[in-house]
């Protein structure tokens, strides 16, 4: 299996979002990059509080997700495989 190469320069979109569970709310910043054809290619994800467990897990998860995308796994397959709350909403930041 071959990894799909990314162009050296590419458009990126950055968003900030909150993820709440009970009384706790975590703020994340996510940046996505796309292949030339517009398909999602990479994700960078950081929690507002740097070097916390939430931040490390978000960063590591984004690397794994990015590699899966670059090796051809469809984003919908990945989203369905991630943890969900009983109401179907995303449990973690990558499922957003």
mmCIF file with all atom_site columns, C-alpha atoms in Angstrom:
data_model
loop_
_atom_site.group_PDB
_atom_site.id
_atom_site.type_symbol
_atom_site.label_atom_id
_atom_site.label_alt_id
_atom_site.label_comp_id
_atom_site.label_asym_id
_atom_site.label_entity_id
_atom_site.label_seq_id
_atom_site.pdbx_PDB_ins_code
_atom_site.Cartn_x
_atom_site.Cartn_y
_atom_site.Cartn_z
_atom_site.occupancy
_atom_site.B_iso_or_equiv
_atom_site.pdbx_formal_charge
_atom_site.auth_seq_id
_atom_site.auth_comp_id
_atom_site.auth_asym_id
_atom_site.auth_atom_id
_atom_site.pdbx_PDB_model_num
ATOM 1  C CA . UNK A 1 1  ? 0.000   0.000  0.000  1.00 0.00 ? 1  UNK A CA 1
ATOM 2  C CA . UNK A 1 2  ? 1.389   3.384  -0.992 1.00 0.00 ? 2  UNK A CA 1
ATOM 3  C CA . UNK A 1 3  ? 0.994   6.618  0.942  1.00 0.00 ? 3  UNK A CA 1
ATOM 4  C CA . UNK A 1 4  ? -0.583  9.421  -1.070 1.00 0.00 ? 4  UNK A CA 1
ATOM 5  C CA . UNK A 1 5  ? 1.817   12.360 -1.215 1.00 0.00 ? 5  UNK A CA 1
ATOM 6  C CA . UNK A 1 6  ? 0.789   15.854 -0.160 1.00 0.00 ? 6  UNK A CA 1
ATOM 7  C CA . UNK A 1 7  ? 1.911   18.918 -2.094 1.00 0.00 ? 7  UNK A CA 1
ATOM 8  C CA . UNK A 1 8  ? 4.567   20.964 -0.236 1.00 0.00 ? 8  UNK A CA 1
ATOM 9  C CA . UNK A 1 9  ? 2.210   23.959 -0.094 1.00 0.00 ? 9  UNK A CA 1
ATOM 10 C CA . UNK A 1 10 ? -1.532  23.511 0.414  1.00 0.00 ? 10 UNK A CA 1
ATOM 11 C CA . UNK A 1 11 ? -4.580  25.363 1.613  1.00 0.00 ? 11 UNK A CA 1
ATOM 12 C CA . UNK A 1 12 ? -5.448  24.886 5.277  1.00 0.00 ? 12 UNK A CA 1
ATOM 13 C CA . UNK A 1 13 ? -8.563  25.698 7.284  1.00 0.00 ? 13 UNK A CA 1
ATOM 14 C CA . UNK A 1 14 ? -8.448  26.299 11.047 1.00 0.00 ? 14 UNK A CA 1
ATOM 15 C CA . UNK A 1 15 ? -11.401 26.127 13.416 1.00 0.00 ? 15 UNK A CA 1
ATOM 16 C CA . UNK A 1 16 ? -11.878 26.328 17.164 1.00 0.00 ? 16 UNK A CA 1
ATOM 17 C CA . UNK A 1 17 ? -14.527 24.276 18.930 1.00 0.00 ? 17 UNK A CA 1
ATOM 18 C CA . UNK A 1 18 ? -15.596 23.146 22.387 1.00 0.00 ? 18 UNK A CA 1
ATOM 19 C CA . UNK A 1 19 ? -16.284 19.627 23.534 1.00 0.00 ? 19 UNK A CA 1
ATOM 20 C CA . UNK A 1 20 ? -18.400 19.329 26.678 1.00 0.00 ? 20 UNK A CA 1
ATOM 21 C CA . UNK A 1 21 ? -18.928 16.369 28.939 1.00 0.00 ? 21 UNK A CA 1
ATOM 22 C CA . UNK A 1 22 ? -20.942 16.956 32.073 1.00 0.00 ? 22 UNK A CA 1
ATOM 23 C CA . UNK A 1 23 ? -19.661 20.139 33.669 1.00 0.00 ? 23 UNK A CA 1
ATOM 24 C CA . UNK A 1 24 ? -16.272 19.998 31.927 1.00 0.00 ? 24 UNK A CA 1
ATOM 25 C CA . UNK A 1 25 ? -15.654 21.819 28.655 1.00 0.00 ? 25 UNK A CA 1
ATOM 26 C CA . UNK A 1 26 ? -12.448 21.495 26.643 1.00 0.00 ? 26 UNK A CA 1
ATOM 27 C CA . UNK A 1 27 ? -11.522 23.926 23.855 1.00 0.00 ? 27 UNK A CA 1
ATOM 28 C CA . UNK A 1 28 ? -9.679  22.625 20.805 1.00 0.00 ? 28 UNK A CA 1
ATOM 29 C CA . UNK A 1 29 ? -8.065  24.149 17.732 1.00 0.00 ? 29 UNK A CA 1
ATOM 30 C CA . UNK A 1 30 ? -8.105  22.028 14.596 1.00 0.00 ? 30 UNK A CA 1
ATOM 31 C CA . UNK A 1 31 ? -6.487  22.612 11.231 1.00 0.00 ? 31 UNK A CA 1
ATOM 32 C CA . UNK A 1 32 ? -7.243  20.526 8.164  1.00 0.00 ? 32 UNK A CA 1
ATOM 33 C CA . UNK A 1 33 ? -5.303  20.197 4.929  1.00 0.00 ? 33 UNK A CA 1
ATOM 34 C CA . UNK A 1 34 ? -6.593  18.740 1.687  1.00 0.00 ? 34 UNK A CA 1
ATOM 35 C CA . UNK A 1 35 ? -5.205  16.955 -1.332 1.00 0.00 ? 35 UNK A CA 1
ATOM 36 C CA . UNK A 1 36 ? -5.259  18.859 -4.627 1.00 0.00 ? 36 UNK A CA 1
ATOM 37 C CA . UNK A 1 37 ? -8.601  17.197 -5.492 1.00 0.00 ? 37 UNK A CA 1
ATOM 38 C CA . UNK A 1 38 ? -10.211 18.581 -2.305 1.00 0.00 ? 38 UNK A CA 1
ATOM 39 C CA . UNK A 1 39 ? -10.256 15.336 -0.293 1.00 0.00 ? 39 UNK A CA 1
ATOM 40 C CA . UNK A 1 40 ? -9.297  15.582 3.367  1.00 0.00 ? 40 UNK A CA 1
ATOM 41 C CA . UNK A 1 41 ? -5.604  14.712 3.778  1.00 0.00 ? 41 UNK A CA 1
ATOM 42 C CA . UNK A 1 42 ? -4.404  15.759 7.207  1.00 0.00 ? 42 UNK A CA 1
ATOM 43 C CA . UNK A 1 43 ? -5.576  17.036 10.563 1.00 0.00 ? 43 UNK A CA 1
ATOM 44 C CA . UNK A 1 44 ? -3.708  18.922 13.257 1.00 0.00 ? 44 UNK A CA 1
ATOM 45 C CA . UNK A 1 45 ? -5.463  19.096 16.616 1.00 0.00 ? 45 UNK A CA 1
ATOM 46 C CA . UNK A 1 46 ? -4.506  20.801 19.859 1.00 0.00 ? 46 UNK A CA 1
ATOM 47 C CA . UNK A 1 47 ? -6.299  21.322 23.152 1.00 0.00 ? 47 UNK A CA 1
ATOM 48 C CA . UNK A 1 48 ? -6.300  24.825 24.591 1.00 0.00 ? 48 UNK A CA 1
ATOM 49 C CA . UNK A 1 49 ? -4.270  23.609 27.592 1.00 0.00 ? 49 UNK A CA 1
ATOM 50 C CA . UNK A 1 50 ? -0.961  22.548 26.036 1.00 0.00 ? 50 UNK A CA 1
ATOM 51 C CA . UNK A 1 51 ? 0.771   19.338 27.201 1.00 0.00 ? 51 UNK A CA 1
ATOM 52 C CA . UNK A 1 52 ? -2.247  18.049 29.116 1.00 0.00 ? 52 UNK A CA 1
ATOM 53 C CA . UNK A 1 53 ? -3.472  14.497 28.582 1.00 0.00 ? 53 UNK A CA 1
ATOM 54 C CA . UNK A 1 54 ? -6.286  15.873 26.401 1.00 0.00 ? 54 UNK A CA 1
ATOM 55 C CA . UNK A 1 55 ? -3.773  17.760 24.242 1.00 0.00 ? 55 UNK A CA 1
ATOM 56 C CA . UNK A 1 56 ? -1.401  14.808 23.832 1.00 0.00 ? 56 UNK A CA 1
ATOM 57 C CA . UNK A 1 57 ? -4.276  12.449 22.976 1.00 0.00 ? 57 UNK A CA 1
ATOM 58 C CA . UNK A 1 58 ? -5.686  14.947 20.463 1.00 0.00 ? 58 UNK A CA 1
ATOM 59 C CA . UNK A 1 59 ? -2.325  15.470 18.759 1.00 0.00 ? 59 UNK A CA 1
ATOM 60 C CA . UNK A 1 60 ? -1.533  11.747 18.617 1.00 0.00 ? 60 UNK A CA 1
ATOM 61 C CA . UNK A 1 61 ? -5.022  10.902 17.365 1.00 0.00 ? 61 UNK A CA 1
ATOM 62 C CA . UNK A 1 62 ? -4.739  13.521 14.619 1.00 0.00 ? 62 UNK A CA 1
ATOM 63 C CA . UNK A 1 63 ? -1.442  12.023 13.421 1.00 0.00 ? 63 UNK A CA 1
ATOM 64 C CA . UNK A 1 64 ? -2.996  8.548  13.245 1.00 0.00 ? 64 UNK A CA 1
ATOM 65 C CA . UNK A 1 65 ? -6.080  9.895  11.461 1.00 0.00 ? 65 UNK A CA 1
ATOM 66 C CA . UNK A 1 66 ? -3.916  11.824 8.970  1.00 0.00 ? 66 UNK A CA 1
ATOM 67 C CA . UNK A 1 67 ? -1.852  8.733  8.149  1.00 0.00 ? 67 UNK A CA 1
ATOM 68 C CA . UNK A 1 68 ? -5.014  6.644  7.700  1.00 0.00 ? 68 UNK A CA 1
ATOM 69 C CA . UNK A 1 69 ? -6.361  9.250  5.249  1.00 0.00 ? 69 UNK A CA 1
ATOM 70 C CA . UNK A 1 70 ? -3.083  9.375  3.335  1.00 0.00 ? 70 UNK A CA 1
ATOM 71 C CA . UNK A 1 71 ? -3.095  5.587  3.004  1.00 0.00 ? 71 UNK A CA 1
ATOM 72 C CA . UNK A 1 72 ? -6.630  5.640  1.611  1.00 0.00 ? 72 UNK A CA 1
ATOM 73 C CA . UNK A 1 73 ? -9.073  5.020  4.458  1.00 0.00 ? 73 UNK A CA 1
ATOM 74 C CA . UNK A 1 74 ? -12.306 6.971  3.778  1.00 0.00 ? 74 UNK A CA 1
ATOM 75 C CA . UNK A 1 75 ? -13.125 9.669  6.365  1.00 0.00 ? 75 UNK A CA 1
ATOM 76 C CA . UNK A 1 76 ? -16.654 8.312  6.908  1.00 0.00 ? 76 UNK A CA 1
ATOM 77 C CA . UNK A 1 77 ? -15.263 4.905  7.871  1.00 0.00 ? 77 UNK A CA 1
ATOM 78 C CA . UNK A 1 78 ? -12.986 6.592  10.399 1.00 0.00 ? 78 UNK A CA 1
ATOM 79 C CA . UNK A 1 79 ? -15.757 8.794  11.838 1.00 0.00 ? 79 UNK A CA 1
ATOM 80 C CA . UNK A 1 80 ? -18.068 5.801  12.329 1.00 0.00 ? 80 UNK A CA 1
ATOM 81 C CA . UNK A 1 81 ? -15.303 3.900  14.140 1.00 0.00 ? 81 UNK A CA 1
ATOM 82 C CA . UNK A 1 82 ? -14.757 6.634  16.760 1.00 0.00 ? 82 UNK A CA 1
ATOM 83 C CA . UNK A 1 83 ? -16.494 6.702  20.155 1.00 0.00 ? 83 UNK A CA 1
ATOM 84 C CA . UNK A 1 84 ? -20.003 8.173  20.318 1.00 0.00 ? 84 UNK A CA 1
ATOM 85 C CA . UNK A 1 85 ? -22.285 9.292  23.141 1.00 0.00 ? 85 UNK A CA 1
ATOM 86 C CA . UNK A 1 86 ? -25.672 7.575  23.550 1.00 0.00 ? 86 UNK A CA 1
ATOM 87 C CA . UNK A 1 87 ? -27.289 10.398 21.530 1.00 0.00 ? 87 UNK A CA 1
ATOM 88 C CA . UNK A 1 88 ? -24.911 9.736  18.605 1.00 0.00 ? 88 UNK A CA 1
ATOM 89 C CA . UNK A 1 89 ? -22.791 12.885 19.099 1.00 0.00 ? 89 UNK A CA 1
ATOM 90 C CA . UNK A 1 90 ? -19.012 12.648 19.071 1.00 0.00 ? 90 UNK A CA 1
ATOM 91 C CA . UNK A 1 91 ? -17.436 11.635 22.358 1.00 0.00 ? 91 UNK A CA 1
ATOM 92 C CA . UNK A 1 92 ? -13.991 12.947 21.412 1.00 0.00 ? 92 UNK A CA 1
ATOM 93 C CA . UNK A 1 93 ? -12.598 15.804 19.319 1.00 0.00 ? 93 UNK A CA 1
ATOM 94 C CA . UNK A 1 94 ? -11.796 13.723 16.224 1.00 0.00 ? 94 UNK A CA 1
ATOM 95 C CA . UNK A 1 95 ? -15.399 12.633 15.818 1.00 0.00 ? 95 UNK A CA 1
ATOM 96 C CA . UNK A 1 96 ? -16.633 16.227 15.523 1.00 0.00 ? 96 UNK A CA 1
#
